[in-house]
Short mmCIF file of C-alpha atoms in Angstrom, two decimals:
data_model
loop_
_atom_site.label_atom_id
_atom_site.label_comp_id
_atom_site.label_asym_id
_atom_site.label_seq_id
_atom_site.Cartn_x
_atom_site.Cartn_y
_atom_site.Cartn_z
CA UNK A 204 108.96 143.52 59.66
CA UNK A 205 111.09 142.98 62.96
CA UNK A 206 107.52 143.44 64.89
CA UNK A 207 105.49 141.26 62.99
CA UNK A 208 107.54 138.63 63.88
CA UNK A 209 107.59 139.59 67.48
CA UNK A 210 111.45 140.77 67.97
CA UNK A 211 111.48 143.70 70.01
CA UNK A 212 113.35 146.63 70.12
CA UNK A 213 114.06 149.66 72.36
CA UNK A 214 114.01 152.94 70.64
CA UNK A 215 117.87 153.34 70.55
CA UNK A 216 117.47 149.79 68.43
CA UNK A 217 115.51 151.54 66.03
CA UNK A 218 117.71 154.47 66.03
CA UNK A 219 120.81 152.56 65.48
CA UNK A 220 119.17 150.43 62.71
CA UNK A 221 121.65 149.90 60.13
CA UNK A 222 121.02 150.22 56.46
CA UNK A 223 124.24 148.81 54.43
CA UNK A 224 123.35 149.75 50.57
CA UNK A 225 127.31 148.68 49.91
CA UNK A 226 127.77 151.56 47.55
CA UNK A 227 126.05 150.60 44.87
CA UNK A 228 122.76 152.87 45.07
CA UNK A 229 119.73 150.06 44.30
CA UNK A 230 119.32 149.36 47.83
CA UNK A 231 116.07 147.40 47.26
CA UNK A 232 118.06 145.12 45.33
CA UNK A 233 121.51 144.71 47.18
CA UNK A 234 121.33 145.19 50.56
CA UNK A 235 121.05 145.08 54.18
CA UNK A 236 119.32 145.97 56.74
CA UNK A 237 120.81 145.09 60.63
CA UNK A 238 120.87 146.05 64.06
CA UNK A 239 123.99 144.67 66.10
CA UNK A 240 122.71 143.68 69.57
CA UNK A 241 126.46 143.66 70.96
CA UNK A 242 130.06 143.26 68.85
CA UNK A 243 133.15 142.77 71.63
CA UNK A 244 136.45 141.06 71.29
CA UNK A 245 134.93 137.42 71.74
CA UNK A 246 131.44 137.46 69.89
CA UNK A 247 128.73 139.35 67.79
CA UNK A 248 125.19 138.90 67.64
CA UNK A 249 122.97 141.06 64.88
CA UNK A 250 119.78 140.96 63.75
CA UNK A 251 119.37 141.11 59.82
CA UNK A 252 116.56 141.60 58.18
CA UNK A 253 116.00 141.72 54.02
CA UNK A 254 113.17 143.18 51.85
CA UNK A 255 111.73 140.42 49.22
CA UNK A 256 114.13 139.15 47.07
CA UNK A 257 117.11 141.99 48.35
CA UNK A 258 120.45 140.31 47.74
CA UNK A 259 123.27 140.23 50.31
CA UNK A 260 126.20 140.49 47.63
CA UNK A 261 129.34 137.91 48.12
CA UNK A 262 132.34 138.26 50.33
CA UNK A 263 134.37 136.57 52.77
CA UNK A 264 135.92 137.03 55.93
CA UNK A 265 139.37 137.02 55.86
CA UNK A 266 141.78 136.42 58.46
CA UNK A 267 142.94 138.79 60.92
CA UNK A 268 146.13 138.84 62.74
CA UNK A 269 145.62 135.90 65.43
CA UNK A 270 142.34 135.91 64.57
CA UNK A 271 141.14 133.68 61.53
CA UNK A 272 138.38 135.39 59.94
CA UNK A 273 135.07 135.76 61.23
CA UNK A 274 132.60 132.51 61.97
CA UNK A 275 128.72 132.82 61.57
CA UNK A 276 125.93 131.10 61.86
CA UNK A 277 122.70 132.36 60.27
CA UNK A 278 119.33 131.58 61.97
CA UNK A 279 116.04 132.45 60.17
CA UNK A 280 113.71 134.12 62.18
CA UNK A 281 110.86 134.88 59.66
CA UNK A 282 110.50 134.62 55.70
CA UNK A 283 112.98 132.21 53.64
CA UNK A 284 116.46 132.97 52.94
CA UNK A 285 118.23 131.16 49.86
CA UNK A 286 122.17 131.08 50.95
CA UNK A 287 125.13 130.08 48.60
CA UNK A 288 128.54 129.13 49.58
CA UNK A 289 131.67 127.45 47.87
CA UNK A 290 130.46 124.22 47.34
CA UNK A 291 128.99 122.32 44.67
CA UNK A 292 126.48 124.32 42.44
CA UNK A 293 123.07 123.51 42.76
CA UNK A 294 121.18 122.56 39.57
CA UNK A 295 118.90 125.05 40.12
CA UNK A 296 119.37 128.60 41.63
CA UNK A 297 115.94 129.78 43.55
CA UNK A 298 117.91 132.80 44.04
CA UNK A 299 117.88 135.37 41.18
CA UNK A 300 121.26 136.93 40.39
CA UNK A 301 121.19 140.67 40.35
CA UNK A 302 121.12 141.84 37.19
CA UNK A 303 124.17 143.78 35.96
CA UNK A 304 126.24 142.25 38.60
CA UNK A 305 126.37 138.50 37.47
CA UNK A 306 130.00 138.88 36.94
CA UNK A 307 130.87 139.01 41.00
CA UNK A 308 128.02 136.03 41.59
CA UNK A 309 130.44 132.85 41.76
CA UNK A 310 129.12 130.62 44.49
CA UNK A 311 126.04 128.02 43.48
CA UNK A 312 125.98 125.78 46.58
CA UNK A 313 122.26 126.54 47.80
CA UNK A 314 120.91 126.19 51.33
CA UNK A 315 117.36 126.88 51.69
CA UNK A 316 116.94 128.60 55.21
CA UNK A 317 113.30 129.05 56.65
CA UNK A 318 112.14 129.87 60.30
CA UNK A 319 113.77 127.98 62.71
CA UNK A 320 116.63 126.89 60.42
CA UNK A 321 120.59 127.81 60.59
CA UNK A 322 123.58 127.16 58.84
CA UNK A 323 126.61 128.20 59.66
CA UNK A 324 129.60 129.65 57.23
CA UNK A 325 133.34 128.60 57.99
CA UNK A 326 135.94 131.55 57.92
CA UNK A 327 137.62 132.01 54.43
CA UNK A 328 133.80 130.56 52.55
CA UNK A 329 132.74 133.06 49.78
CA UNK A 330 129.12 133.68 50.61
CA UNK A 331 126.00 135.51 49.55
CA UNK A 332 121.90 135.82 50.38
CA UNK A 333 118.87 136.35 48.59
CA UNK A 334 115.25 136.63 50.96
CA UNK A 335 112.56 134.75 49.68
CA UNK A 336 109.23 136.63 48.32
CA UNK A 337 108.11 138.10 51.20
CA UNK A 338 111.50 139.42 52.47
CA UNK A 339 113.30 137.30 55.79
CA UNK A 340 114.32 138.22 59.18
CA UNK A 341 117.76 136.48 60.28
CA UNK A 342 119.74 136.61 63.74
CA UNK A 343 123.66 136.38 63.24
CA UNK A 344 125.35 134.96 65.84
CA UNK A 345 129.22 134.99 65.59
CA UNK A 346 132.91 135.38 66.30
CA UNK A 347 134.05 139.40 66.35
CA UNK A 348 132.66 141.35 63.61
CA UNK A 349 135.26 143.37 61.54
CA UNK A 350 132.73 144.31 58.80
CA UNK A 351 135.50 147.12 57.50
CA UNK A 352 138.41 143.91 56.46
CA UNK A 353 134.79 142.19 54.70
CA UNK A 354 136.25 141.37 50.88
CA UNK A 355 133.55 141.85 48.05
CA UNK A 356 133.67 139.83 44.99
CA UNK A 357 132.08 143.31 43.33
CA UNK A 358 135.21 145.67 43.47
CA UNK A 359 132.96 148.68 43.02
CA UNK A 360 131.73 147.91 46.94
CA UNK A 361 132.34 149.49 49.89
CA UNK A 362 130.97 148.37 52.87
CA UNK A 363 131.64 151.44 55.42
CA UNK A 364 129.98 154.57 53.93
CA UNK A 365 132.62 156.86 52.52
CA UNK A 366 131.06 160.34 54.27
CA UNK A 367 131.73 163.24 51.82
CA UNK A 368 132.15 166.12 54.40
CA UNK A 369 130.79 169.08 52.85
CA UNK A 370 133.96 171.94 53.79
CA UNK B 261 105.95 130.59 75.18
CA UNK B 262 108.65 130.47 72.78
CA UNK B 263 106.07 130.47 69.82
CA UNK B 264 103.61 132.87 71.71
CA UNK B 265 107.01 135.27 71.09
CA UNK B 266 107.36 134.38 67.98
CA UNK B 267 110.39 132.05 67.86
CA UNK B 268 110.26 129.34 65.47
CA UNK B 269 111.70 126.42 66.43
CA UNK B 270 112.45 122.79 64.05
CA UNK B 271 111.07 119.53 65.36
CA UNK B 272 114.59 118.86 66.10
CA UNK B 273 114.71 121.78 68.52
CA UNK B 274 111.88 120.64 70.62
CA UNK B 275 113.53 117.63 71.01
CA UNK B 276 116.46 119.11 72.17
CA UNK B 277 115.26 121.74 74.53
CA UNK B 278 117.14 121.14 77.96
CA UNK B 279 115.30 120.99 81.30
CA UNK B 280 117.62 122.26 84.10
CA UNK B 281 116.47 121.22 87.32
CA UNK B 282 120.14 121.65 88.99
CA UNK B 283 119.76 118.29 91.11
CA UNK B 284 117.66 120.73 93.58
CA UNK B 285 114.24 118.97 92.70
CA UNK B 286 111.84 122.13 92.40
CA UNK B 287 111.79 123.13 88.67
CA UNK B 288 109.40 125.52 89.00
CA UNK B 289 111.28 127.04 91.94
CA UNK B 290 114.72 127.01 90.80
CA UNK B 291 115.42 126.16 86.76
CA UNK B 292 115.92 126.89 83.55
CA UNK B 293 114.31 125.91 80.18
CA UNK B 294 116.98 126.29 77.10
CA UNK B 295 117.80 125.47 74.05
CA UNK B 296 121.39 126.01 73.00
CA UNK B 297 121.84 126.88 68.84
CA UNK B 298 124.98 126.60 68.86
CA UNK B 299 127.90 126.45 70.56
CA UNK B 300 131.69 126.20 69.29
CA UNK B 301 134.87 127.38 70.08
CA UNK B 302 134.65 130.48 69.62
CA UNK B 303 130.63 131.51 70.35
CA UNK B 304 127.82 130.12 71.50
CA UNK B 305 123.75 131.46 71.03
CA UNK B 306 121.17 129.91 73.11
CA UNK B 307 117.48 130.95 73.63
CA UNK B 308 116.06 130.58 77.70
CA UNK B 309 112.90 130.70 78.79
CA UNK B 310 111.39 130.94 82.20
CA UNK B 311 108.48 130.08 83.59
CA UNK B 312 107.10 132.38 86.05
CA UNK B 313 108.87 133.31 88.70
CA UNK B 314 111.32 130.71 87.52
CA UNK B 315 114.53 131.46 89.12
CA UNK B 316 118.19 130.43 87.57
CA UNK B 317 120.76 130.11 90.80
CA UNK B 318 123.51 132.35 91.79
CA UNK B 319 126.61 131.27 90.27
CA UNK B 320 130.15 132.66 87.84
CA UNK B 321 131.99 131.28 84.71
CA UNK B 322 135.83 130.90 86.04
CA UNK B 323 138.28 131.05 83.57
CA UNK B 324 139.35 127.87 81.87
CA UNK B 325 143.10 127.75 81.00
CA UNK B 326 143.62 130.36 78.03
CA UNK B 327 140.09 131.50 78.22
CA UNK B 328 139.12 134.25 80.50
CA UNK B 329 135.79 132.85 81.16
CA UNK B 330 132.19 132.88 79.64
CA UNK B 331 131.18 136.56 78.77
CA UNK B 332 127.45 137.06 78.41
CA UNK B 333 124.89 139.24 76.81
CA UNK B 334 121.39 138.98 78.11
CA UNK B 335 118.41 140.24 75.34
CA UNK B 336 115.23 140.07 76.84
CA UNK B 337 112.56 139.11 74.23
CA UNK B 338 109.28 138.23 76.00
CA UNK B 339 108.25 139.26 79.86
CA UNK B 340 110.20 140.37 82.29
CA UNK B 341 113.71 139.17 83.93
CA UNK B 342 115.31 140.62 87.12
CA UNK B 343 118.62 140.01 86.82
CA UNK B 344 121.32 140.29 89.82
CA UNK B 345 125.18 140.82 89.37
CA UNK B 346 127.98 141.79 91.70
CA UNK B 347 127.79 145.18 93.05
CA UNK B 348 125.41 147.90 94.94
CA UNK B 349 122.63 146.00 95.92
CA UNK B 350 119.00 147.33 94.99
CA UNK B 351 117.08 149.14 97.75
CA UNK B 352 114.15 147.22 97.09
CA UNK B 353 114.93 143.48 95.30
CA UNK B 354 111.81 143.09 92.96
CA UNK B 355 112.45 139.13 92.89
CA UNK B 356 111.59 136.92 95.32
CA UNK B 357 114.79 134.82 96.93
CA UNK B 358 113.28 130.83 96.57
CA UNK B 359 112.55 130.21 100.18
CA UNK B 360 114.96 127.80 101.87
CA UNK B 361 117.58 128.55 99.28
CA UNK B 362 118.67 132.52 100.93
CA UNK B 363 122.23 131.40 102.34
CA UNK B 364 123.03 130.61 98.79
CA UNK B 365 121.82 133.96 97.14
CA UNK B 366 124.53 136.85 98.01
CA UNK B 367 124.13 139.31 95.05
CA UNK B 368 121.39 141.93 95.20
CA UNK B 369 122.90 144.92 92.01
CA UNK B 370 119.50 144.07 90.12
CA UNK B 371 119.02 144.98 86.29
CA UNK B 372 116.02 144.97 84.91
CA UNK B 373 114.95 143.56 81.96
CA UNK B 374 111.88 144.38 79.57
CA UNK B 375 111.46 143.13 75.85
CA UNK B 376 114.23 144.48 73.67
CA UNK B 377 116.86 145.31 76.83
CA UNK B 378 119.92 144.00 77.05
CA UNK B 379 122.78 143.18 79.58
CA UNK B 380 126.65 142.27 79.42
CA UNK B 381 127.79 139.92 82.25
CA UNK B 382 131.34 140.38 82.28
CA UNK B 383 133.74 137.09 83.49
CA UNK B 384 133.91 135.98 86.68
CA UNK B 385 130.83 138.12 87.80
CA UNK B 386 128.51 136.23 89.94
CA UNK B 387 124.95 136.34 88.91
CA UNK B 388 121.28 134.73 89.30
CA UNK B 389 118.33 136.15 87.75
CA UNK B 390 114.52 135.50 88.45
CA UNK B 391 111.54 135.86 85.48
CA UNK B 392 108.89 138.20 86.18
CA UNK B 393 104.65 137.20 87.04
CA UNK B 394 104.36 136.46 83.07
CA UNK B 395 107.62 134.57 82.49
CA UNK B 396 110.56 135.25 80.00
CA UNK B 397 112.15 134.36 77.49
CA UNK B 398 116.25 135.85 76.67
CA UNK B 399 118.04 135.10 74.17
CA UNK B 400 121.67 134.30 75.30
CA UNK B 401 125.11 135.72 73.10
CA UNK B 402 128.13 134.62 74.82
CA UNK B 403 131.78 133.08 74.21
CA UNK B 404 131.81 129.31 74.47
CA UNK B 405 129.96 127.82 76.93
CA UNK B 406 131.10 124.91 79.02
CA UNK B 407 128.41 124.80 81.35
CA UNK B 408 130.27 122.12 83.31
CA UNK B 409 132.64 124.12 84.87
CA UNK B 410 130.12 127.14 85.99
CA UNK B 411 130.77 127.64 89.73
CA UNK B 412 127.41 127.82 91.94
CA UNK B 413 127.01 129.18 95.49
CA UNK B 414 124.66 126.34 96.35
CA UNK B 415 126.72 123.49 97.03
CA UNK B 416 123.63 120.81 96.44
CA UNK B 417 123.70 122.35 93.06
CA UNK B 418 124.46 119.46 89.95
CA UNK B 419 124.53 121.72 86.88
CA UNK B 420 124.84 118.31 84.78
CA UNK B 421 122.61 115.45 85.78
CA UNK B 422 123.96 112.62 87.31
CA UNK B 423 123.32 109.79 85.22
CA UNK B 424 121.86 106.72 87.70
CA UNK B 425 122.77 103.45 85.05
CA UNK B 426 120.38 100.63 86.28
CA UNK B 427 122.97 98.00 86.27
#
Protein backbone atom coordinates (compact mmCIF):
# COMPACT_ATOMS: atom_id res chain seq x y z
CA UNK A 1 0.00 0.00 0.00
CA UNK A 2 2.89 2.54 0.97
CA UNK A 3 4.31 1.77 -2.79
CA UNK A 4 1.34 2.15 -4.68
CA UNK A 5 1.13 5.42 -3.61
CA UNK A 6 4.72 6.13 -4.32
CA UNK A 7 6.22 6.62 -0.58
CA UNK A 8 9.40 5.00 -0.42
CA UNK A 9 11.15 3.19 1.98
CA UNK A 10 14.64 1.80 2.74
CA UNK A 11 14.71 -1.71 3.92
CA UNK A 12 15.35 -0.80 7.64
CA UNK A 13 11.75 1.18 7.02
CA UNK A 14 10.25 -1.95 6.26
CA UNK A 15 11.94 -3.70 8.99
CA UNK A 16 10.96 -1.28 11.59
CA UNK A 17 7.33 -1.18 10.32
CA UNK A 18 5.16 -0.98 13.21
CA UNK A 19 2.05 -2.99 13.70
CA UNK A 20 0.04 -1.57 16.92
CA UNK A 21 -2.97 -4.26 17.36
CA UNK A 22 -3.54 -2.32 20.99
CA UNK A 23 -4.14 -5.59 22.73
CA UNK A 24 -7.15 -6.47 21.63
CA UNK A 25 -6.32 -9.40 19.03
CA UNK A 26 -8.74 -8.35 15.77
CA UNK A 27 -6.07 -6.43 14.25
CA UNK A 28 -7.94 -6.08 10.92
CA UNK A 29 -10.45 -4.30 12.77
CA UNK A 30 -8.57 -2.03 15.40
CA UNK A 31 -5.44 -1.08 14.42
CA UNK A 32 -2.39 0.42 13.14
CA UNK A 33 0.02 0.15 11.04
CA UNK A 34 3.17 3.02 11.17
CA UNK A 35 6.61 3.66 10.51
CA UNK A 36 8.14 6.71 12.55
CA UNK A 37 10.51 8.57 10.18
CA UNK A 38 12.20 10.42 13.30
CA UNK A 39 10.66 11.07 17.14
CA UNK A 40 13.24 13.68 19.15
CA UNK A 41 12.57 16.08 21.92
CA UNK A 42 11.01 18.83 19.53
CA UNK A 43 8.96 16.87 16.79
CA UNK A 44 7.68 13.50 15.28
CA UNK A 45 6.87 12.63 11.90
CA UNK A 46 5.22 8.92 11.08
CA UNK A 47 3.76 7.47 8.39
CA UNK A 48 0.37 5.57 9.12
CA UNK A 49 -1.19 3.53 7.05
CA UNK A 50 -4.82 1.51 7.70
CA UNK A 51 -6.37 -1.57 5.98
CA UNK A 52 -10.17 -0.80 4.71
CA UNK A 53 -12.32 0.17 7.24
CA UNK A 54 -9.46 -0.71 10.33
CA UNK A 55 -10.35 1.57 13.22
CA UNK A 56 -7.78 3.65 15.14
CA UNK A 57 -9.59 3.28 18.67
CA UNK A 58 -9.98 6.72 20.87
CA UNK A 59 -7.50 8.34 23.14
CA UNK A 60 -5.92 11.46 23.98
CA UNK A 61 -2.75 12.90 24.67
CA UNK A 62 -2.36 14.03 27.91
CA UNK A 63 -0.08 16.43 29.31
CA UNK A 64 3.36 15.83 30.28
CA UNK A 65 5.39 17.61 32.77
CA UNK A 66 6.23 21.05 30.88
CA UNK A 67 5.06 19.59 28.05
CA UNK A 68 1.19 19.81 27.24
CA UNK A 69 0.27 16.79 25.50
CA UNK A 70 1.12 15.91 22.14
CA UNK A 71 -0.13 18.14 18.88
CA UNK A 72 -0.84 16.42 15.44
CA UNK A 73 -1.79 17.07 12.35
CA UNK A 74 -2.99 14.26 10.06
CA UNK A 75 -2.34 14.52 6.27
CA UNK A 76 -3.93 11.94 3.89
CA UNK A 77 -1.68 10.58 1.56
CA UNK A 78 -3.88 7.94 -0.24
CA UNK A 79 -7.50 6.39 0.44
CA UNK A 80 -10.10 8.40 2.76
CA UNK A 81 -9.88 8.62 6.38
CA UNK A 82 -13.20 9.46 8.44
CA UNK A 83 -11.76 11.29 11.81
CA UNK A 84 -13.89 12.14 14.97
CA UNK A 85 -13.03 14.49 17.67
CA UNK A 86 -14.90 16.24 20.67
CA UNK A 87 -17.07 18.35 18.93
CA UNK A 88 -20.50 18.35 17.84
CA UNK A 89 -21.81 14.90 16.57
CA UNK A 90 -22.37 14.58 13.11
CA UNK A 91 -25.85 13.42 11.99
CA UNK A 92 -24.48 10.79 10.30
CA UNK A 93 -21.41 8.57 11.15
CA UNK A 94 -19.63 7.23 7.70
CA UNK A 95 -17.50 5.54 10.11
CA UNK A 96 -18.74 2.16 11.46
CA UNK A 97 -18.23 1.64 15.19
CA UNK A 98 -16.48 -1.57 16.02
CA UNK A 99 -18.67 -3.89 17.08
CA UNK A 100 -18.40 -5.03 20.72
CA UNK A 101 -16.57 -1.95 21.57
CA UNK A 102 -19.33 0.79 21.12
CA UNK A 103 -19.13 1.46 24.74
CA UNK A 104 -15.43 3.33 24.49
CA UNK A 105 -16.72 5.14 20.97
CA UNK A 106 -17.78 8.72 22.44
CA UNK A 107 -16.66 11.30 19.95
CA UNK A 108 -19.18 12.05 16.74
CA UNK A 109 -17.59 15.22 15.31
CA UNK A 110 -16.66 13.85 11.69
CA UNK A 111 -13.94 15.17 9.38
CA UNK A 112 -13.78 13.55 6.14
CA UNK A 113 -9.95 13.42 5.18
CA UNK A 114 -8.97 12.43 1.50
CA UNK A 115 -5.56 12.87 -0.39
CA UNK A 116 -4.17 16.02 0.03
CA UNK A 117 -6.30 16.94 3.08
CA UNK A 118 -5.18 17.55 6.95
CA UNK A 119 -6.61 18.36 10.06
CA UNK A 120 -4.99 18.84 12.91
CA UNK A 121 -6.01 17.59 16.69
CA UNK A 122 -5.35 20.04 19.74
CA UNK A 123 -3.66 18.38 22.87
CA UNK A 124 -6.24 17.09 25.50
CA UNK A 125 -9.07 16.26 22.11
CA UNK A 126 -10.42 12.64 22.45
CA UNK A 127 -9.88 11.26 18.99
CA UNK A 128 -10.34 8.23 16.80
CA UNK A 129 -10.01 6.95 12.81
CA UNK A 130 -11.72 4.75 10.60
CA UNK A 131 -10.01 4.29 6.64
CA UNK A 132 -12.37 4.45 4.04
CA UNK A 133 -13.10 1.19 1.73
CA UNK A 134 -10.05 0.77 0.25
CA UNK A 135 -7.86 1.31 3.37
CA UNK A 136 -5.76 5.09 3.66
CA UNK A 137 -2.24 6.06 3.91
CA UNK A 138 -1.66 9.14 6.41
CA UNK A 139 1.66 11.14 7.35
CA UNK A 140 1.64 12.43 11.09
CA UNK A 141 3.44 15.27 11.62
CA UNK A 142 3.75 16.43 15.31
CA UNK A 143 5.05 17.62 18.65
CA UNK A 144 7.17 14.62 20.64
CA UNK A 145 5.55 11.37 20.54
CA UNK A 146 5.06 9.66 24.01
CA UNK A 147 2.80 6.88 22.61
CA UNK A 148 3.39 4.88 26.20
CA UNK A 149 1.34 8.14 28.46
CA UNK A 150 -1.50 7.65 25.16
CA UNK A 151 -5.01 7.24 27.37
CA UNK A 152 -7.60 4.76 25.73
CA UNK A 153 -11.20 5.23 26.20
CA UNK A 154 -11.18 1.07 25.99
CA UNK A 155 -9.51 0.17 29.42
CA UNK A 156 -8.76 -3.31 28.14
CA UNK A 157 -5.89 -1.44 25.75
CA UNK A 158 -2.49 -1.34 25.88
CA UNK A 159 -0.63 0.39 23.53
CA UNK A 160 3.14 -0.92 24.18
CA UNK A 161 3.13 -4.74 23.76
CA UNK A 162 3.36 -6.39 27.14
CA UNK A 163 6.34 -9.12 26.02
CA UNK A 164 5.70 -12.37 27.99
CA UNK A 165 9.37 -13.60 28.35
CA UNK A 166 9.26 -17.20 28.19
CA UNK A 167 11.88 -18.17 31.56
CA UNK B 1 6.86 16.40 -10.05
CA UNK B 2 5.08 16.40 -6.90
CA UNK B 3 2.17 14.32 -8.51
CA UNK B 4 4.63 12.25 -10.75
CA UNK B 5 5.70 11.09 -6.86
CA UNK B 6 2.62 10.67 -5.89
CA UNK B 7 1.81 13.59 -3.57
CA UNK B 8 -1.59 14.85 -3.67
CA UNK B 9 -1.96 18.19 -3.27
CA UNK B 10 -5.67 20.53 -2.76
CA UNK B 11 -6.28 23.37 -5.18
CA UNK B 12 -5.50 25.42 -2.24
CA UNK B 13 -1.97 24.00 -2.12
CA UNK B 14 -1.08 24.89 -5.59
CA UNK B 15 -1.96 28.15 -4.86
CA UNK B 16 0.14 28.35 -2.10
CA UNK B 17 3.29 26.71 -3.24
CA UNK B 18 6.23 29.28 -2.56
CA UNK B 19 8.81 30.19 -5.22
CA UNK B 20 12.15 31.05 -3.53
CA UNK B 21 14.29 32.89 -5.71
CA UNK B 22 16.44 34.44 -2.64
CA UNK B 23 16.61 38.05 -4.36
CA UNK B 24 19.64 36.31 -6.43
CA UNK B 25 17.58 36.30 -9.79
CA UNK B 26 18.52 32.70 -11.21
CA UNK B 27 15.76 30.28 -10.01
CA UNK B 28 16.87 27.60 -11.77
CA UNK B 29 20.40 28.17 -10.46
CA UNK B 30 19.86 28.86 -6.94
CA UNK B 31 16.04 28.13 -5.39
CA UNK B 32 13.67 26.34 -3.89
CA UNK B 33 10.07 25.23 -4.70
CA UNK B 34 7.94 24.51 -1.28
CA UNK B 35 5.00 24.20 0.13
CA UNK B 36 4.83 24.51 3.89
CA UNK B 37 1.70 22.19 5.65
CA UNK B 38 2.00 23.48 8.51
CA UNK B 39 3.79 25.29 10.73
CA UNK B 40 3.07 26.23 14.56
CA UNK B 41 4.75 26.61 17.59
CA UNK B 42 5.81 23.73 18.24
CA UNK B 43 6.40 21.83 14.52
CA UNK B 44 6.36 22.55 11.26
CA UNK B 45 6.05 19.86 7.90
CA UNK B 46 6.77 21.18 4.57
CA UNK B 47 7.22 19.29 1.22
CA UNK B 48 10.39 20.82 -1.30
CA UNK B 49 10.97 20.13 -4.52
CA UNK B 50 13.83 20.84 -6.80
CA UNK B 51 14.25 21.18 -10.09
CA UNK B 52 17.30 19.80 -11.52
CA UNK B 53 20.28 20.71 -10.37
CA UNK B 54 18.34 23.23 -8.37
CA UNK B 55 20.51 24.33 -5.63
CA UNK B 56 19.16 25.77 -2.04
CA UNK B 57 22.15 28.25 -0.59
CA UNK B 58 24.45 27.68 2.23
CA UNK B 59 23.03 29.00 5.29
CA UNK B 60 22.06 27.98 9.58
CA UNK B 61 18.92 28.45 11.83
CA UNK B 62 20.41 30.61 14.96
CA UNK B 63 18.66 30.27 17.95
CA UNK B 64 15.80 32.61 18.68
CA UNK B 65 15.49 33.59 22.38
CA UNK B 66 14.24 30.33 24.28
CA UNK B 67 14.48 28.26 21.20
CA UNK B 68 17.65 26.57 20.32
CA UNK B 69 17.10 26.91 16.70
CA UNK B 70 15.33 25.05 13.76
CA UNK B 71 16.20 21.24 13.92
CA UNK B 72 15.62 19.43 10.65
CA UNK B 73 14.95 16.07 9.21
CA UNK B 74 15.48 15.67 5.52
CA UNK B 75 13.29 12.46 3.79
CA UNK B 76 14.08 12.16 0.37
CA UNK B 77 11.00 11.00 -1.63
CA UNK B 78 11.68 11.39 -5.39
CA UNK B 79 15.39 11.79 -7.16
CA UNK B 80 18.28 12.51 -5.73
CA UNK B 81 19.60 15.38 -3.19
CA UNK B 82 23.28 16.01 -2.22
CA UNK B 83 23.16 17.50 0.81
CA UNK B 84 26.26 19.42 2.57
CA UNK B 85 26.63 20.06 6.42
CA UNK B 86 29.49 21.15 8.63
CA UNK B 87 32.27 18.78 8.87
CA UNK B 88 34.89 16.47 6.77
CA UNK B 89 34.46 17.56 3.47
CA UNK B 90 33.81 14.84 0.65
CA UNK B 91 36.81 13.82 -1.48
CA UNK B 92 34.93 14.20 -4.49
CA UNK B 93 31.69 16.88 -4.14
CA UNK B 94 29.06 15.19 -6.51
CA UNK B 95 27.18 18.72 -6.81
CA UNK B 96 28.11 21.32 -8.80
CA UNK B 97 28.93 24.84 -6.74
CA UNK B 98 26.50 27.56 -8.98
CA UNK B 99 29.24 29.34 -10.79
CA UNK B 100 29.87 32.88 -9.56
CA UNK B 101 28.33 32.04 -6.23
CA UNK B 102 31.81 29.73 -4.74
CA UNK B 103 32.97 32.45 -2.06
CA UNK B 104 29.62 31.91 -0.52
CA UNK B 105 29.64 27.98 -0.42
CA UNK B 106 32.14 26.80 2.54
CA UNK B 107 30.69 23.36 3.54
CA UNK B 108 31.72 20.29 1.56
CA UNK B 109 30.59 16.94 4.53
CA UNK B 110 28.09 15.73 1.68
CA UNK B 111 25.14 13.21 2.48
CA UNK B 112 23.54 11.65 0.05
CA UNK B 113 20.16 11.25 -0.47
CA UNK B 114 18.07 8.55 -2.49
CA UNK B 115 14.19 7.91 -2.16
CA UNK B 116 13.32 6.78 1.33
CA UNK B 117 16.81 8.27 3.12
CA UNK B 118 16.77 10.49 5.61
CA UNK B 119 18.96 13.19 7.40
CA UNK B 120 18.90 15.18 10.84
CA UNK B 121 20.38 18.72 10.59
CA UNK B 122 21.09 19.53 14.00
CA UNK B 123 20.88 23.62 15.15
CA UNK B 124 23.14 25.94 14.18
CA UNK B 125 24.73 23.57 11.50
CA UNK B 126 25.37 25.29 8.31
CA UNK B 127 24.06 23.59 5.29
CA UNK B 128 23.14 23.89 1.38
CA UNK B 129 22.08 21.06 -0.62
CA UNK B 130 21.87 20.63 -4.52
CA UNK B 131 19.07 18.10 -6.40
CA UNK B 132 20.44 15.53 -8.53
CA UNK B 133 20.14 15.33 -12.95
CA UNK B 134 16.31 14.20 -12.31
CA UNK B 135 15.33 16.64 -9.55
CA UNK B 136 13.88 16.00 -5.97
CA UNK B 137 11.50 16.24 -4.01
CA UNK B 138 12.05 16.00 0.39
CA UNK B 139 9.76 16.19 2.57
CA UNK B 140 10.84 18.55 5.46
CA UNK B 141 10.07 17.57 9.60
CA UNK B 142 11.43 20.23 11.69
CA UNK B 143 10.65 22.49 14.91
CA UNK B 144 9.08 25.79 13.98
CA UNK B 145 10.25 27.46 11.24
CA UNK B 146 10.82 31.18 11.06
CA UNK B 147 12.42 31.35 7.89
CA UNK B 148 13.09 35.05 8.47
CA UNK B 149 15.72 34.80 10.72
CA UNK B 150 17.79 31.87 8.76
CA UNK B 151 21.37 33.22 8.47
CA UNK B 152 22.93 32.87 4.78
CA UNK B 153 26.61 33.07 3.75
CA UNK B 154 25.67 35.05 0.67
CA UNK B 155 25.17 38.43 1.73
CA UNK B 156 22.96 39.42 -1.61
CA UNK B 157 20.78 36.73 -0.27
CA UNK B 158 16.79 38.13 0.61
CA UNK B 159 15.22 34.96 2.04
CA UNK B 160 11.81 37.08 2.11
CA UNK B 161 11.01 39.17 -0.91
CA UNK B 162 11.15 42.65 -0.73
CA UNK B 163 7.91 43.97 -1.41
CA UNK B 164 8.38 47.11 -4.17
CA UNK B 165 4.64 49.08 -3.36
CA UNK B 166 4.03 51.17 -6.58
CA UNK B 167 3.11 54.26 -4.77
Amino acid sequence: MFAECGIRLTAEDVGNIEVAGFGLGELDVQGLELITYVNNDRYCAKELLLFPRQTCPEHLHPPVGSDPGKMETFRCRAGKVFLYVDGEAAETVQAAVPAGSEAYYTVFHEIELNPGEQYTIMPGVKHWFQAGDEGAVVSEFSSTSRDEVDIFTDPRIERIPVVEEDL
